[in-house]
mmCIF file of C-alpha atoms in Angstrom:
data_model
loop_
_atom_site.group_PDB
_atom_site.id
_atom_site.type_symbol
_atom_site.label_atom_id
_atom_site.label_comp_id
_atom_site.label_asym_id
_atom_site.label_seq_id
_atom_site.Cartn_x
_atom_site.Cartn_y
_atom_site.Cartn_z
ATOM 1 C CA UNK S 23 34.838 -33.390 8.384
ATOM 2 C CA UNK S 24 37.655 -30.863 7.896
ATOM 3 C CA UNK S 25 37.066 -30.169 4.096
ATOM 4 C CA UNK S 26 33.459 -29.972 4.454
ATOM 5 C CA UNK S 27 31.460 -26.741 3.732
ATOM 6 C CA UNK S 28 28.353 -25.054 4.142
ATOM 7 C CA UNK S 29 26.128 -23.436 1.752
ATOM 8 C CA UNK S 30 22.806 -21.758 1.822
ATOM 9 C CA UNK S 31 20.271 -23.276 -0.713
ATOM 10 C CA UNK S 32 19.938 -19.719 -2.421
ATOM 11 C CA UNK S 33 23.445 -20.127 -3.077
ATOM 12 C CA UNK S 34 23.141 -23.397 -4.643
ATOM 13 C CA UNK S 35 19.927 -22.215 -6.683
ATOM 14 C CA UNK S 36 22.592 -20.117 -8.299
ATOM 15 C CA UNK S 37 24.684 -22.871 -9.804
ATOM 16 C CA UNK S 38 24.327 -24.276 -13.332
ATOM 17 C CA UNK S 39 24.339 -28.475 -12.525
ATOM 18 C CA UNK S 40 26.325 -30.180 -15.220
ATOM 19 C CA UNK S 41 25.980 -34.274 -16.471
ATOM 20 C CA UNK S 42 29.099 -35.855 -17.494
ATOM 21 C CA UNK S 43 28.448 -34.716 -20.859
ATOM 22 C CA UNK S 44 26.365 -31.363 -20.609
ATOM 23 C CA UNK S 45 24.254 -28.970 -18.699
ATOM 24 C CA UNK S 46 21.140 -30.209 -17.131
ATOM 25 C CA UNK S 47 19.272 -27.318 -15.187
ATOM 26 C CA UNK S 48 19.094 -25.458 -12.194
ATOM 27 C CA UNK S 49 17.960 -26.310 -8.561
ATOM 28 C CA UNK S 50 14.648 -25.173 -7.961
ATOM 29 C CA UNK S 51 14.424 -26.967 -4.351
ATOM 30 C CA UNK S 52 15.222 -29.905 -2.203
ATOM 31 C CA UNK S 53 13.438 -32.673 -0.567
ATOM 32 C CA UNK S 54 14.848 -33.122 3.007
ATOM 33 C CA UNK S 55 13.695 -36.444 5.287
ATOM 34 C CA UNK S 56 12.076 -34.988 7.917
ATOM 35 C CA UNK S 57 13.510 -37.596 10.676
ATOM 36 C CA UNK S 58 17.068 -36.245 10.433
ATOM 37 C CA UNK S 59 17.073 -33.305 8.070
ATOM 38 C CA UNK S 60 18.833 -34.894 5.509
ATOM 39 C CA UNK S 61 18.430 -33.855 1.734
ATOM 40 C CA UNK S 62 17.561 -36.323 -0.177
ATOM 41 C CA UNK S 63 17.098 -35.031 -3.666
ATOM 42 C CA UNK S 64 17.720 -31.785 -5.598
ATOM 43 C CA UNK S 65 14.483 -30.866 -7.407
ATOM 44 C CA UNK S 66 16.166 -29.734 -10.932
ATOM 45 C CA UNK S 67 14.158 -27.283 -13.662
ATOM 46 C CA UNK S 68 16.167 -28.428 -16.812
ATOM 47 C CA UNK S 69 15.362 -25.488 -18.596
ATOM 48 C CA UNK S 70 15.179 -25.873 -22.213
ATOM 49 C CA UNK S 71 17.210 -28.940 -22.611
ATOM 50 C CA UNK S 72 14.033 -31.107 -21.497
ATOM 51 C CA UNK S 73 11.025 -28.583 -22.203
ATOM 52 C CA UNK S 74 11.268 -27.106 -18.469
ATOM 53 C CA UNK S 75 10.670 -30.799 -17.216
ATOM 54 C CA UNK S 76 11.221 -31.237 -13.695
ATOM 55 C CA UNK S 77 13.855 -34.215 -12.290
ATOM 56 C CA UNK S 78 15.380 -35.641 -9.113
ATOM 57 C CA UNK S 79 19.126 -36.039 -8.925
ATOM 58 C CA UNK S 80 20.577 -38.368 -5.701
ATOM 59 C CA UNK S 81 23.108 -36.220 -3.615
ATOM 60 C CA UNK S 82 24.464 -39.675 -4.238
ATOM 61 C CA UNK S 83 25.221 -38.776 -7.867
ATOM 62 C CA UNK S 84 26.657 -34.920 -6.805
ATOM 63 C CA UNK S 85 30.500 -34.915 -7.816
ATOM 64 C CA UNK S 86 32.682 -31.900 -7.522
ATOM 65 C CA UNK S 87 31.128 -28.582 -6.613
ATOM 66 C CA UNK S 88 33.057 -25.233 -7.903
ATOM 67 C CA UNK S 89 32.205 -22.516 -6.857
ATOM 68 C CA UNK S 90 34.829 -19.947 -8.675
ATOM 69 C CA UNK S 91 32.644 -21.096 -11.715
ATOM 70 C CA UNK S 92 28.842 -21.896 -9.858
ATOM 71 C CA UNK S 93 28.890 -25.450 -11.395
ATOM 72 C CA UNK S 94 27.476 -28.697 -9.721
ATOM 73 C CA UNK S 95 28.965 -31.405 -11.285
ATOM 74 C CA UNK S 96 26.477 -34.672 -11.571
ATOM 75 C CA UNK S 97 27.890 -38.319 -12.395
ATOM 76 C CA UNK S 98 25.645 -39.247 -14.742
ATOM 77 C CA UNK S 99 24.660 -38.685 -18.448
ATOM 78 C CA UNK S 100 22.243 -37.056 -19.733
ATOM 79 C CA UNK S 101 20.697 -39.972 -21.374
ATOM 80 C CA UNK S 102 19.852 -41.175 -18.106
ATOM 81 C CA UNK S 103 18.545 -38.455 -16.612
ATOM 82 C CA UNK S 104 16.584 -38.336 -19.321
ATOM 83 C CA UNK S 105 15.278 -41.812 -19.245
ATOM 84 C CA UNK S 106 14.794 -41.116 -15.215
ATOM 85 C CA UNK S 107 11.221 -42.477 -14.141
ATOM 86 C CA UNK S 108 9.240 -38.888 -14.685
ATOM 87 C CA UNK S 109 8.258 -36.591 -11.762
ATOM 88 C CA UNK S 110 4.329 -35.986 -11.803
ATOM 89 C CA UNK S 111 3.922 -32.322 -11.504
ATOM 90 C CA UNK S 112 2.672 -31.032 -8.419
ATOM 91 C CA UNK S 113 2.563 -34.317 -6.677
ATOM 92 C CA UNK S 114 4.290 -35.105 -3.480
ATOM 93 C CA UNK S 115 7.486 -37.828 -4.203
ATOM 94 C CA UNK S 116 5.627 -41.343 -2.866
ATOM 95 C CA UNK S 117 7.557 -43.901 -1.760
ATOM 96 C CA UNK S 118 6.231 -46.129 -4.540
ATOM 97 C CA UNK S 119 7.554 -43.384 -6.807
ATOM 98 C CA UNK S 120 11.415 -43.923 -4.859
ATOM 99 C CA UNK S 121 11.633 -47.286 -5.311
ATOM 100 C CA UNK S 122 10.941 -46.917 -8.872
ATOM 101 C CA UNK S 123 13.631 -44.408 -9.170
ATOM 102 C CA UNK S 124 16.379 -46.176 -6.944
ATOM 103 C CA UNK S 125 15.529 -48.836 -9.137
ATOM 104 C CA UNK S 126 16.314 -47.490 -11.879
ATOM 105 C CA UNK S 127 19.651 -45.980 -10.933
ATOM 106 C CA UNK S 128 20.967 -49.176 -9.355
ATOM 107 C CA UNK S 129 21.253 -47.402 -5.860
ATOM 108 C CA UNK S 130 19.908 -48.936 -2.384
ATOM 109 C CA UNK S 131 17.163 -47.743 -0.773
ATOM 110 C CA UNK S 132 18.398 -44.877 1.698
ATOM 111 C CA UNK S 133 15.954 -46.131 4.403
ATOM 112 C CA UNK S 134 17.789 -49.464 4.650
ATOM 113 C CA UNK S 135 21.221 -48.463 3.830
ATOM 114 C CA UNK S 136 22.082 -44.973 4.413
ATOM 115 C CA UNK S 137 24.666 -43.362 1.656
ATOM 116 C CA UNK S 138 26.140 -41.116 4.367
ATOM 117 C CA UNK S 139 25.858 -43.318 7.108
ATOM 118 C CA UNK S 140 29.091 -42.607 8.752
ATOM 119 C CA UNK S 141 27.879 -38.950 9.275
ATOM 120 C CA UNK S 142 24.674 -40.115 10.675
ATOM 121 C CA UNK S 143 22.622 -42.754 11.194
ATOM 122 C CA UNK S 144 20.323 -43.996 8.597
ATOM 123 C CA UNK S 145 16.479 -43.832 8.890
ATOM 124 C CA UNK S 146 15.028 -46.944 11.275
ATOM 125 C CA UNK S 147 11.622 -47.634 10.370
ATOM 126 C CA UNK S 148 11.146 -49.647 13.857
ATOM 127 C CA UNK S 149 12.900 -46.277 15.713
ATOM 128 C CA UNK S 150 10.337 -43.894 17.722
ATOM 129 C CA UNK S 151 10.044 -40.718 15.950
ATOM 130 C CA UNK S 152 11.508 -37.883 17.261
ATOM 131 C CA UNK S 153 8.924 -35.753 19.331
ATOM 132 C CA UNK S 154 9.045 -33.014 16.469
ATOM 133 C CA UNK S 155 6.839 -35.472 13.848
ATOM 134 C CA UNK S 156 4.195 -34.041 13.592
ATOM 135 C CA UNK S 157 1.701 -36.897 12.067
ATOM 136 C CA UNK S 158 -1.587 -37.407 14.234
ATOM 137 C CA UNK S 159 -3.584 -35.072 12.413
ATOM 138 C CA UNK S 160 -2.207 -35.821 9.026
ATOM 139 C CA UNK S 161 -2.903 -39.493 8.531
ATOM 140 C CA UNK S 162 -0.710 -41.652 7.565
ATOM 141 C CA UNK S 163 2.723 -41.026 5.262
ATOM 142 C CA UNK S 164 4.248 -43.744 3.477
ATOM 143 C CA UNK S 165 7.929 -41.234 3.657
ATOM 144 C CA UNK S 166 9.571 -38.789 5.354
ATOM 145 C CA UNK S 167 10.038 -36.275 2.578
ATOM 146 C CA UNK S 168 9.666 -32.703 3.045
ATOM 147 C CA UNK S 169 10.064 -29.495 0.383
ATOM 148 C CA UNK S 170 12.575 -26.458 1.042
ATOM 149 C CA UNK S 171 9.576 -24.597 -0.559
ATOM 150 C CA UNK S 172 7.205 -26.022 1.695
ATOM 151 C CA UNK S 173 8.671 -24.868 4.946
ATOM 152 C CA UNK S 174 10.341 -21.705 3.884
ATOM 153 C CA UNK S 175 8.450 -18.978 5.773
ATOM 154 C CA UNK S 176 7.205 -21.369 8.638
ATOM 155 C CA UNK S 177 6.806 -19.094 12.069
ATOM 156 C CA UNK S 178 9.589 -19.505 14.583
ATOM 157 C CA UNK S 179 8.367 -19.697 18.175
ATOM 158 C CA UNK S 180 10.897 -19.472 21.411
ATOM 159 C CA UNK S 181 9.768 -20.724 24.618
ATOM 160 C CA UNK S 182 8.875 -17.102 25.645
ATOM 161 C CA UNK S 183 6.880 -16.176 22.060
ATOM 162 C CA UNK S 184 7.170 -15.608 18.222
ATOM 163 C CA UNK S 185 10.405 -14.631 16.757
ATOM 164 C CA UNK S 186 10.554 -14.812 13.125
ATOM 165 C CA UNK S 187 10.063 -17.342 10.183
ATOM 166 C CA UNK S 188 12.727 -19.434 8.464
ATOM 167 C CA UNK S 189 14.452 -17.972 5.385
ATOM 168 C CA UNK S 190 16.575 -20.501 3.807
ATOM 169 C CA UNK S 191 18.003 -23.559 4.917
ATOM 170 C CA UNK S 192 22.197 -24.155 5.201
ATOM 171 C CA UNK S 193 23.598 -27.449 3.697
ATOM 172 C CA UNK S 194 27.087 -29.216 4.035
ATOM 173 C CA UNK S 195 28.572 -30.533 0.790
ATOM 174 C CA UNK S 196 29.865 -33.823 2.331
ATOM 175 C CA UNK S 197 27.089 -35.517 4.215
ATOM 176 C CA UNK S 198 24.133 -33.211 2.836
ATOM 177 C CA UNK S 199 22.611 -33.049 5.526
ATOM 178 C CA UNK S 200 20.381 -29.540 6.740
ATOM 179 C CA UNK S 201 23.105 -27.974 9.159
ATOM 180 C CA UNK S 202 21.299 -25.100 10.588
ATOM 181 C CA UNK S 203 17.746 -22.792 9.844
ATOM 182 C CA UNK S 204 18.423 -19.617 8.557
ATOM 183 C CA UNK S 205 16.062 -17.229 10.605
ATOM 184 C CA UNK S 206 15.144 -14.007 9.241
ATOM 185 C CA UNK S 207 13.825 -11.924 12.488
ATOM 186 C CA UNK S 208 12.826 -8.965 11.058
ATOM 187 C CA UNK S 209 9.228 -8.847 12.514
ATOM 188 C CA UNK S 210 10.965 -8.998 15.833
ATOM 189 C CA UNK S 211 14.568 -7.509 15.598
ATOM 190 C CA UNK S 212 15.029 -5.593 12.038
ATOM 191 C CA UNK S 213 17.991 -6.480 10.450
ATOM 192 C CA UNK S 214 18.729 -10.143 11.762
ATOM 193 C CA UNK S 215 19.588 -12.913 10.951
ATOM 194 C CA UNK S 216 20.428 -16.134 13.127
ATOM 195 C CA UNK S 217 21.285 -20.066 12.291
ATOM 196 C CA UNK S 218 19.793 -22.482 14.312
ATOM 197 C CA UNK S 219 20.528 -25.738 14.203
ATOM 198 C CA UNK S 220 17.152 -28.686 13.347
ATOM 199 C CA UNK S 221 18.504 -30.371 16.568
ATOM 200 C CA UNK S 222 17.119 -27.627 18.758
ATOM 201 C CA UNK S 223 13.763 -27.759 17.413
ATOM 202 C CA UNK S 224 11.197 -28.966 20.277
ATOM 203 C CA UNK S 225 8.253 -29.611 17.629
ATOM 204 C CA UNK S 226 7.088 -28.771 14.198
ATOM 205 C CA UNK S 227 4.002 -28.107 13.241
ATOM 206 C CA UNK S 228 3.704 -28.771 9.360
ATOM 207 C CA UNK S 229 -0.345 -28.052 9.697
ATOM 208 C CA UNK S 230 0.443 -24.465 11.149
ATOM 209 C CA UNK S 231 2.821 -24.015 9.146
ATOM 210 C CA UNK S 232 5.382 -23.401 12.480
ATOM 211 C CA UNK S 233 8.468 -24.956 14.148
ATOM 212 C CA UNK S 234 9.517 -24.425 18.119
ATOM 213 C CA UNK S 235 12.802 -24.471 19.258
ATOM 214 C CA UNK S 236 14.063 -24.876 23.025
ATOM 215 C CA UNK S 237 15.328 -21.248 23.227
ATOM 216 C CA UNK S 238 13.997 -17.923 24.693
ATOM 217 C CA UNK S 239 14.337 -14.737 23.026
ATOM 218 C CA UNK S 240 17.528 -13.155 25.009
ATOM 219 C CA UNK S 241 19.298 -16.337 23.817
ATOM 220 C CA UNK S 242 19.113 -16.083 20.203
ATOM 221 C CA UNK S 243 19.026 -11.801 21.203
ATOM 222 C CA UNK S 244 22.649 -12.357 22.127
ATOM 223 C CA UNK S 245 24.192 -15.018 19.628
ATOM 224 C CA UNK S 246 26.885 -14.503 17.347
ATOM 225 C CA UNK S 247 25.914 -12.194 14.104
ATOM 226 C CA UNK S 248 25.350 -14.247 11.400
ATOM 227 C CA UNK S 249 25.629 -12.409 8.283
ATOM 228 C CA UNK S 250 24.206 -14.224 4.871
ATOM 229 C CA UNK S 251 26.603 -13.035 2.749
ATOM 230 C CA UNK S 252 29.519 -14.118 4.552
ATOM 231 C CA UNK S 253 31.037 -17.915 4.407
ATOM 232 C CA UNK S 254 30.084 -19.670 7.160
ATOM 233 C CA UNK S 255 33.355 -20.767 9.068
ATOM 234 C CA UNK S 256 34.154 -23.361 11.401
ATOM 235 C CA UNK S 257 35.458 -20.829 13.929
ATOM 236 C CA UNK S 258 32.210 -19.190 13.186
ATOM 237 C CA UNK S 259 30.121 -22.067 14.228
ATOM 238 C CA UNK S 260 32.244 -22.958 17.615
ATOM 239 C CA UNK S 261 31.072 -19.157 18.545
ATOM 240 C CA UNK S 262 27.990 -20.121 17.510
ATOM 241 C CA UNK S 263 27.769 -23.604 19.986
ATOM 242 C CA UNK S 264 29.368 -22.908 22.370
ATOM 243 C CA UNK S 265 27.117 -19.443 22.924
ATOM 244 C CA UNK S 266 24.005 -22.278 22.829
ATOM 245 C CA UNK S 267 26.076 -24.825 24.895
ATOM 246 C CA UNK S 268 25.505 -27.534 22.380
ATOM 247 C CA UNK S 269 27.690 -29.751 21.185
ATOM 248 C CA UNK S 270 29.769 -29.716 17.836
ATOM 249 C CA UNK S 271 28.077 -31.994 15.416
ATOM 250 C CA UNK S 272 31.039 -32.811 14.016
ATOM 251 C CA UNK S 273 33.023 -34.656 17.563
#
């Protein structure tokens, strides 16, 4: 995992996403699987090129990502995103609606076969959920898919009380996977930010709109300054771990 890096999803929302043969949009979002935290689509506004039509692209299809000139590159023409299976607006992404669009593309169902499998494993229907899925009072979901929109600004409680609300989420651009929570703590401690990484969360409650972690206040009080406008390093992130005592995700 040495050439991996991280990005926040602001950053990203920045870049101009390019087909093999032209510009297709902007990111507006991303929809993340909720078991694991990782993204499964981009959510992409194309702008003019397709009347402000909203599309899904595969982190399966991402190529190269430059950032000296903001550009995601996308392996695919823009004939087929075009032709795509369309995106109802406003409507969550059903599973019905994936198969139809894996389909399509010629790729396996993530769910069975994992793309990124050898940085984690793949969804198993059959597993227990983690304690943090939050689906008694919610009836029954046919996926796992969750908006970046949708849980930016959730509450963030520590064992000992509230601490803040998550402000944008930090993505590797290997595995694409949701590395850590950025945590804007300015009701609580002006001026801060932390990362905190999805492992630590304890629960989420997607009807409260609120995620708890396994932390109290002094700990994330004394972590390492994280600073958004700074690249997130590795050396950065040992600091960061080994102040928590967790492992490194990537041993």
């Amino acid at each position: 995992m040495a050439n991996v890096k991280l990005h926040r999803l602001r950053q990203l929302q920045r870049f101009t996403l390019c087909a093999a043969d032209g510009e297709i949009g902007k990111v507006e979002e991303v929809y993340f699987d909720d078991s694991n935290w990782s993204v499964r689509y981009l959510v992409v506004n194309t702008g003019g090129w397709l009347m402000g039509r909203r599309v899904l692209i595969s982190p399966v299809a991402v190529g190269e990502l430059d950032e000296q000139a903001h550009t995601l590159y996308i392996e695919l023409s823009q004939e087929q995103i075009e032709n795509s299976p369309p995106l109802g607006a406003d409507q969550p992404v059903s599973r019905q609606y994936e198969q139809e669009y894996l389909r399509y593309y010629g790729w396996p169902p993530y769910w069975q076969s994992d793309p990124f499998s050898a940085a984690q494993p793949s969804f198993d229907p059959h597993r227990p959920l983690p304690p943090f899925y939050d689906t008694w009072r919610e009836g029954k979901r046919d996926n796992h898919l969750r908006s970046s929109d949708q849980v930016s600004g959730y509450r963030l409680d520590a064992e000992d009380g509230e601490f803040g609300h998550v402000a944008d989420f930090v993505i590797d651009d290997q595995y694409w996977k949701v590395r850590y929570l950025e945590i804007d703590t300015r009701n609580w401690w002006p001026g801060k930010h932390v990362l905190l990484n999805p492992a630590w969360i304890e629960r989420v409650h997607w009807l409260e709109k609120s995620v708890t972690v396994d932390l109290c206040k002094e700990d994330i009080l004394t972590a390492p300054a994280y600073d958004p406008k700074a690249v997130i390093s590795r050396d950065y992130e040992i600091k960061l771990l080994e102040h928590y005592a967790r492992r490194k995700y990537w041993e």
